[in-house]
mmCIF file of C-alpha atoms in Angstrom:
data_model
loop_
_atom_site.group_PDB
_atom_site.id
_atom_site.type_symbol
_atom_site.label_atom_id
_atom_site.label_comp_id
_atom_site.label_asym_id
_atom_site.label_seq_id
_atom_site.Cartn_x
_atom_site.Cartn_y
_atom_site.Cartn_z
ATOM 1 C CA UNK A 1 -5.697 9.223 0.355
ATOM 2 C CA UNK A 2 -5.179 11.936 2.898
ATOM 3 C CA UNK A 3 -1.613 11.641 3.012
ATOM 4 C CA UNK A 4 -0.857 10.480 -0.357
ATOM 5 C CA UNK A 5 -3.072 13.319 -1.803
ATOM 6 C CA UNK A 6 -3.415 16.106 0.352
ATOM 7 C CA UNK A 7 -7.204 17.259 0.193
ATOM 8 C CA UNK A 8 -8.385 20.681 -0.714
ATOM 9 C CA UNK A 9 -8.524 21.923 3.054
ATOM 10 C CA UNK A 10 -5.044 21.100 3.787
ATOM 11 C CA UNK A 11 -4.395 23.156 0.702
ATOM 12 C CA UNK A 12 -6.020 26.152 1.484
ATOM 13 C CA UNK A 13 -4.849 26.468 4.650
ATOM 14 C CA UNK A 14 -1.191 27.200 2.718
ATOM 15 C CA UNK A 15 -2.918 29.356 -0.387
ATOM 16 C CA UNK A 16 0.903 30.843 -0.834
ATOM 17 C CA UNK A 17 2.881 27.236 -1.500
ATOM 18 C CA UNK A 18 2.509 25.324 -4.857
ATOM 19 C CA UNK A 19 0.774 22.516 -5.301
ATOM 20 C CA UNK A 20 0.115 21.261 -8.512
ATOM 21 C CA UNK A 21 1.238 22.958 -11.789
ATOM 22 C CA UNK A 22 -1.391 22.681 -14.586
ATOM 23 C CA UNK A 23 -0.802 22.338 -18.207
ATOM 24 C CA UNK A 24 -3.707 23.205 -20.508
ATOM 25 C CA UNK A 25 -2.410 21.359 -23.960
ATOM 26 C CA UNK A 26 -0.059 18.542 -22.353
ATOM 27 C CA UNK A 27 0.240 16.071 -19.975
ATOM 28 C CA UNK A 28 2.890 17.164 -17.376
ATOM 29 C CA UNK A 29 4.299 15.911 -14.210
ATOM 30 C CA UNK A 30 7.131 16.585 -11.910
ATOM 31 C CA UNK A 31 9.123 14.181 -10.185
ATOM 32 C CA UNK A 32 10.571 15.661 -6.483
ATOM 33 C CA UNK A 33 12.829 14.240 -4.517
ATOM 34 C CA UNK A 34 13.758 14.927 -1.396
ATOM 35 C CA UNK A 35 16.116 14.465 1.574
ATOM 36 C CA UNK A 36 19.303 14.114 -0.369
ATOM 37 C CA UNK A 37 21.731 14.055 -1.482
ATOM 38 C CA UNK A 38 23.463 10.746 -0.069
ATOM 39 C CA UNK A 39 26.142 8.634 -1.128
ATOM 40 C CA UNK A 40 23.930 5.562 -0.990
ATOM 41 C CA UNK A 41 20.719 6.411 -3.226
ATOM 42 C CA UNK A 42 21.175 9.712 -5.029
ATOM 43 C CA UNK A 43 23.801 8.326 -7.738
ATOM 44 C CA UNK A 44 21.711 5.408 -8.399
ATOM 45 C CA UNK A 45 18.511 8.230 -8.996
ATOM 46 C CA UNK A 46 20.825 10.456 -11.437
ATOM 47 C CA UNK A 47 22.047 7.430 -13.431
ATOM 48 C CA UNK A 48 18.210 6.429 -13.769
ATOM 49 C CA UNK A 49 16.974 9.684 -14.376
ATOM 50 C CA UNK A 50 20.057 9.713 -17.652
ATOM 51 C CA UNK A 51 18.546 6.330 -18.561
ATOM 52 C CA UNK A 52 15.283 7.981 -19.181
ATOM 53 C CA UNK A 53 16.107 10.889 -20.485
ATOM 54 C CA UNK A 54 14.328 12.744 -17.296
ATOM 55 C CA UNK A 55 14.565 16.231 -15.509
ATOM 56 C CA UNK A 56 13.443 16.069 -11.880
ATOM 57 C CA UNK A 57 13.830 18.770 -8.976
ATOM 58 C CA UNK A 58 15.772 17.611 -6.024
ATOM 59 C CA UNK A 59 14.672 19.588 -2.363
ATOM 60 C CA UNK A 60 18.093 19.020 -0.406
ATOM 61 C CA UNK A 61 19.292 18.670 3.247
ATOM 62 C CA UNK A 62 21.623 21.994 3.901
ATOM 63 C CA UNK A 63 23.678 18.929 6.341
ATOM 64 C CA UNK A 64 23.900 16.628 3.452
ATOM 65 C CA UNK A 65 25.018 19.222 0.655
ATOM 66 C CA UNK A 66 27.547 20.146 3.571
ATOM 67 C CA UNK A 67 28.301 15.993 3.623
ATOM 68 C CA UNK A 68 28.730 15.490 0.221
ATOM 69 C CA UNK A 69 29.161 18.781 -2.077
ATOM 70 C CA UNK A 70 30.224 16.555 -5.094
ATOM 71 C CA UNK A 71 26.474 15.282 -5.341
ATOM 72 C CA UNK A 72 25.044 18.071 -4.934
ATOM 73 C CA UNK A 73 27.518 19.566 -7.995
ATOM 74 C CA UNK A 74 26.143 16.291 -10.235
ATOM 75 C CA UNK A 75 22.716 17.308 -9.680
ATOM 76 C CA UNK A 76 23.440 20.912 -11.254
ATOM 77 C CA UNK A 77 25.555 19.350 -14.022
ATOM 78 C CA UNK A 78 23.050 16.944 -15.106
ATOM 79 C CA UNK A 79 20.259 19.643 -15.492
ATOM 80 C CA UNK A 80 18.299 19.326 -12.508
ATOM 81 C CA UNK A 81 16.512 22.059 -10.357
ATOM 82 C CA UNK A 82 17.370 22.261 -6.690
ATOM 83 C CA UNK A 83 15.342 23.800 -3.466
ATOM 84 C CA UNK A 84 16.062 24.159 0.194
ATOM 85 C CA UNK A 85 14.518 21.248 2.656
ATOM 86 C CA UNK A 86 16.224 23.095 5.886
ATOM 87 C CA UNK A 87 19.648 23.023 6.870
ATOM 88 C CA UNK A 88 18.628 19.371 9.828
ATOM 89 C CA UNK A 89 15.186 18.380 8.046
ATOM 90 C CA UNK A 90 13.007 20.578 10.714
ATOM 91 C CA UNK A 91 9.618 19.979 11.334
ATOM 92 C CA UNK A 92 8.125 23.715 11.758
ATOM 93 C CA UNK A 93 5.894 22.731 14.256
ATOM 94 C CA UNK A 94 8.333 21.038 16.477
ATOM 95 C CA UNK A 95 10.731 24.310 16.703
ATOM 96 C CA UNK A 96 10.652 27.980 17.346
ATOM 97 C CA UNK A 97 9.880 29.892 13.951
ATOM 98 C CA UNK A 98 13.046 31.767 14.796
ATOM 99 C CA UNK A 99 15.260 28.365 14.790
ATOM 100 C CA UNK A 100 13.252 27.113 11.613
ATOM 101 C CA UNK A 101 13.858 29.948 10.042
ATOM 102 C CA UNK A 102 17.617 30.367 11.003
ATOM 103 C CA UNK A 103 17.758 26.552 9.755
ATOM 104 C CA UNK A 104 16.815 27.562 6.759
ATOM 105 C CA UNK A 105 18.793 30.715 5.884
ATOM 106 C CA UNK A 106 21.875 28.165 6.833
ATOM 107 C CA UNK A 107 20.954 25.672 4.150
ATOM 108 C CA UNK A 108 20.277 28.777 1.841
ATOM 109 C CA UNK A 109 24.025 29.266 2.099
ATOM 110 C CA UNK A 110 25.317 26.485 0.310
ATOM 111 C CA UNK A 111 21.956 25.615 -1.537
ATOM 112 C CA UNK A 112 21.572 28.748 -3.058
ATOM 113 C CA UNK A 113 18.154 28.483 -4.539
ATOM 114 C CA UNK A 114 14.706 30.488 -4.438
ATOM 115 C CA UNK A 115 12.236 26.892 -4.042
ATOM 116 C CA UNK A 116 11.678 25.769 -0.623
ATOM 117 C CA UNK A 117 9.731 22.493 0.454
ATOM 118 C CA UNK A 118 8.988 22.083 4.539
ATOM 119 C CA UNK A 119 10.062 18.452 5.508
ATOM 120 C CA UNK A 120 6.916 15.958 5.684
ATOM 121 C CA UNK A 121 5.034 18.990 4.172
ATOM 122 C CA UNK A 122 4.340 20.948 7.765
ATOM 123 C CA UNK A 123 4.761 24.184 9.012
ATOM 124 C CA UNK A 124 3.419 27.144 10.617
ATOM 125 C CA UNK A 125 1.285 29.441 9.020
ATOM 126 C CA UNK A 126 3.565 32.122 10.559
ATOM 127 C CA UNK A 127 6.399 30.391 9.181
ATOM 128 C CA UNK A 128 5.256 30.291 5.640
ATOM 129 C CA UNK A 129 3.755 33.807 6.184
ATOM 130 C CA UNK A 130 7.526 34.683 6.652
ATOM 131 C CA UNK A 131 9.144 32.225 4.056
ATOM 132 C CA UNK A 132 7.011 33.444 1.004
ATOM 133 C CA UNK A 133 8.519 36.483 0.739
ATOM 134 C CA UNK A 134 11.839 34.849 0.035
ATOM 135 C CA UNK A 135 10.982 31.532 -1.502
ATOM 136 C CA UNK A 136 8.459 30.095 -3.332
ATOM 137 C CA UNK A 137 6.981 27.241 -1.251
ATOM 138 C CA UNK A 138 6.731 24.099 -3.305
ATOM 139 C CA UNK A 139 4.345 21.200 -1.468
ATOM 140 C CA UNK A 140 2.898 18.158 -3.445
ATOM 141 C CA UNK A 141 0.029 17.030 -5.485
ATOM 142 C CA UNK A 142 1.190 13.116 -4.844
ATOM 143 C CA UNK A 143 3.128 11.608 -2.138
ATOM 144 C CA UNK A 144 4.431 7.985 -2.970
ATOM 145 C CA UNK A 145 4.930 7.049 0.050
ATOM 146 C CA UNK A 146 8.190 5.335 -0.391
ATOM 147 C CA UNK A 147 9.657 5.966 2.934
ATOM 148 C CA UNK A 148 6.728 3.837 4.858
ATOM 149 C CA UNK A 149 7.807 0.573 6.124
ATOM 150 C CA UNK A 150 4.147 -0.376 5.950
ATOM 151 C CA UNK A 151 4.149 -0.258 2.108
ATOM 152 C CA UNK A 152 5.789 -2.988 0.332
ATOM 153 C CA UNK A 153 7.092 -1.964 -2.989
ATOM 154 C CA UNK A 154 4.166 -2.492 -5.316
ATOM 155 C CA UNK A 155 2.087 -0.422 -3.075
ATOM 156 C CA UNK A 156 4.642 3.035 -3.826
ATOM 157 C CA UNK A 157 4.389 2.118 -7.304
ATOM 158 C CA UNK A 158 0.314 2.113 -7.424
ATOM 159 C CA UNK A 159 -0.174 5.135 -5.934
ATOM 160 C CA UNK A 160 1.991 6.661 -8.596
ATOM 161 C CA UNK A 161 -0.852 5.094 -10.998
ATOM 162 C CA UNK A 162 -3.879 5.787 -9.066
ATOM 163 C CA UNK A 163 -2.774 9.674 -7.873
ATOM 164 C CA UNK A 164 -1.168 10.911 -10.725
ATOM 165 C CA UNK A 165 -3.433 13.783 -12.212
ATOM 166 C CA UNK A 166 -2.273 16.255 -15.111
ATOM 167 C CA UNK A 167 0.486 18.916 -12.994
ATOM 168 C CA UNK A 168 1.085 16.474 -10.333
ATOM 169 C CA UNK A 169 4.149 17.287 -8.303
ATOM 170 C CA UNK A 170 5.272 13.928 -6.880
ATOM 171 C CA UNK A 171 7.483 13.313 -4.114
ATOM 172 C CA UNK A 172 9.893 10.668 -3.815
ATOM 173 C CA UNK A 173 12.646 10.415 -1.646
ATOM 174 C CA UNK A 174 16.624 9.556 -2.191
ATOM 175 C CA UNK A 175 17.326 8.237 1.213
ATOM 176 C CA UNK A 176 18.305 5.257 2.839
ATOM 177 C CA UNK A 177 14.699 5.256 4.594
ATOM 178 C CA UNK A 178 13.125 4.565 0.850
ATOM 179 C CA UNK A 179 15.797 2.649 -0.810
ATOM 180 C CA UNK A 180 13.778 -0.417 -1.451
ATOM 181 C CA UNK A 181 10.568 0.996 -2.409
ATOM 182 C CA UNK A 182 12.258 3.491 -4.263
ATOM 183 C CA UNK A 183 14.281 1.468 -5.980
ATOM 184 C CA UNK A 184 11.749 -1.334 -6.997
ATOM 185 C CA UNK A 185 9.111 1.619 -7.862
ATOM 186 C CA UNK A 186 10.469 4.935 -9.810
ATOM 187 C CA UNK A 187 11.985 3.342 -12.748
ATOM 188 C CA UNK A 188 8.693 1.568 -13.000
ATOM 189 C CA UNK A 189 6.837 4.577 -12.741
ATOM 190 C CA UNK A 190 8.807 6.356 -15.361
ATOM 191 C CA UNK A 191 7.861 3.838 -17.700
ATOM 192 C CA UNK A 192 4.181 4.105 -16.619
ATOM 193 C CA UNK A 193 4.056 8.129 -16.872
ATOM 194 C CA UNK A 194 5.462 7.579 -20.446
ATOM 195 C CA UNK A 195 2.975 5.054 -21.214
ATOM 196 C CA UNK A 196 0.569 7.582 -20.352
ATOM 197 C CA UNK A 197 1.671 10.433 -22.315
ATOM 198 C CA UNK A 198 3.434 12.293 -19.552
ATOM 199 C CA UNK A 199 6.070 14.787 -20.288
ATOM 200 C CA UNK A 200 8.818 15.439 -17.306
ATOM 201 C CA UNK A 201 9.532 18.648 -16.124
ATOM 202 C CA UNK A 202 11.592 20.507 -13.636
ATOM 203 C CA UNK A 203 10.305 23.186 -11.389
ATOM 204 C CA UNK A 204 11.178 26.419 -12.257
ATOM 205 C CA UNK A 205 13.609 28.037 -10.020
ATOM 206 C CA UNK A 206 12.364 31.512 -10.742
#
């Protein structure tokens, strides 16, 4: 449970980033994804995401964007919000701030948007000290887990159904690292967050 639900001390120690988004009168959740866009996966999650009639936010690679602009270009066109997830998917802790944040403002060039998620949800406090007065800093409520090759398939998929809580922001992932979980669990999940009631939103990009 402590990484696929980050507990309330890991969440005060970032007071500034958002980590669940409440709804008083209906059952919300919104579906993340990030390390895209890619050739391999992120087409397959659009078309899906169409199927179901869903809106999801999409926290890209500045390196990938730079890979494959057309993707990036479907995920405006088909409705979707976007945020920054570094220019070479940093870890804050494992650079300067002054090369994290210089990663960033790279991707910012050709991402172009004021959310910002750090990869595997870690930074400095300096760092997000710095970054909140540009972006707003969008963490998670849920982590799926797709990307662990200790999970099989129908693991990802029940911690959709045991996490999921009313605001959840829930992270997937549209890379190659995921693909089978991912691919075996979301549209499954969809169908179970309808099932429940839940509505599918985007995260604001305001």
């Amino acid at each position: 449970m402590l990484i696929e639900q980050p507990p309330l001390l890991y969440r005060l120690l970032f007071p500034e980033a958002i980590w669940r988004i409440k709804r008083k009168k209906r059952k919300v959740v919104y579906l993340t994804f990030d390390d895209g866009p890619i050739p391999d996966i992120t087409p397959w999650v659009l078309d899906l995401l169409d199927t179901y009639g869903v809106k999801a936010t999409f926290f890209l690679v500045g390196d990938n964007v730079r890979r494959s602009p057309h993707l990036f270009e479907e995920i405006k066109r088909r409705g979707h919000s976007w945020g920054n997830h570094t220019m070479h998917h940093l870890q804050g802790f494992k650079v300067t701030s002054l090369r994290y944040m210089r990663d960033i403002t790279e991707a910012d060039m050709l991402i172009g948007s004021p959310l910002f998620r750090p990869p595997h949800g870690i930074m400095r406090w300096s760092q997000a000290a710095a970054l909140k007065n540009h972006y707003n800093i969008v963490m998670y409520d849920l982590v799926t887990r797709d990307y662990s090759k200790k999970l099989q398939p129908q693991q990802v998929l029940e911690n959709v159904k045991r996490y999921t809580r009313n605001g959840s922001i829930i992270v997937f992932h549209d890379s190659l690292k995921a693909e089978k979980n991912l691919r075996y669990a979301l549209p499954r999940a969809i169908e179970w967050l309808k099932a429940m009631g839940y509505e599918f939103h985007t995260i604001p990009m305001e």
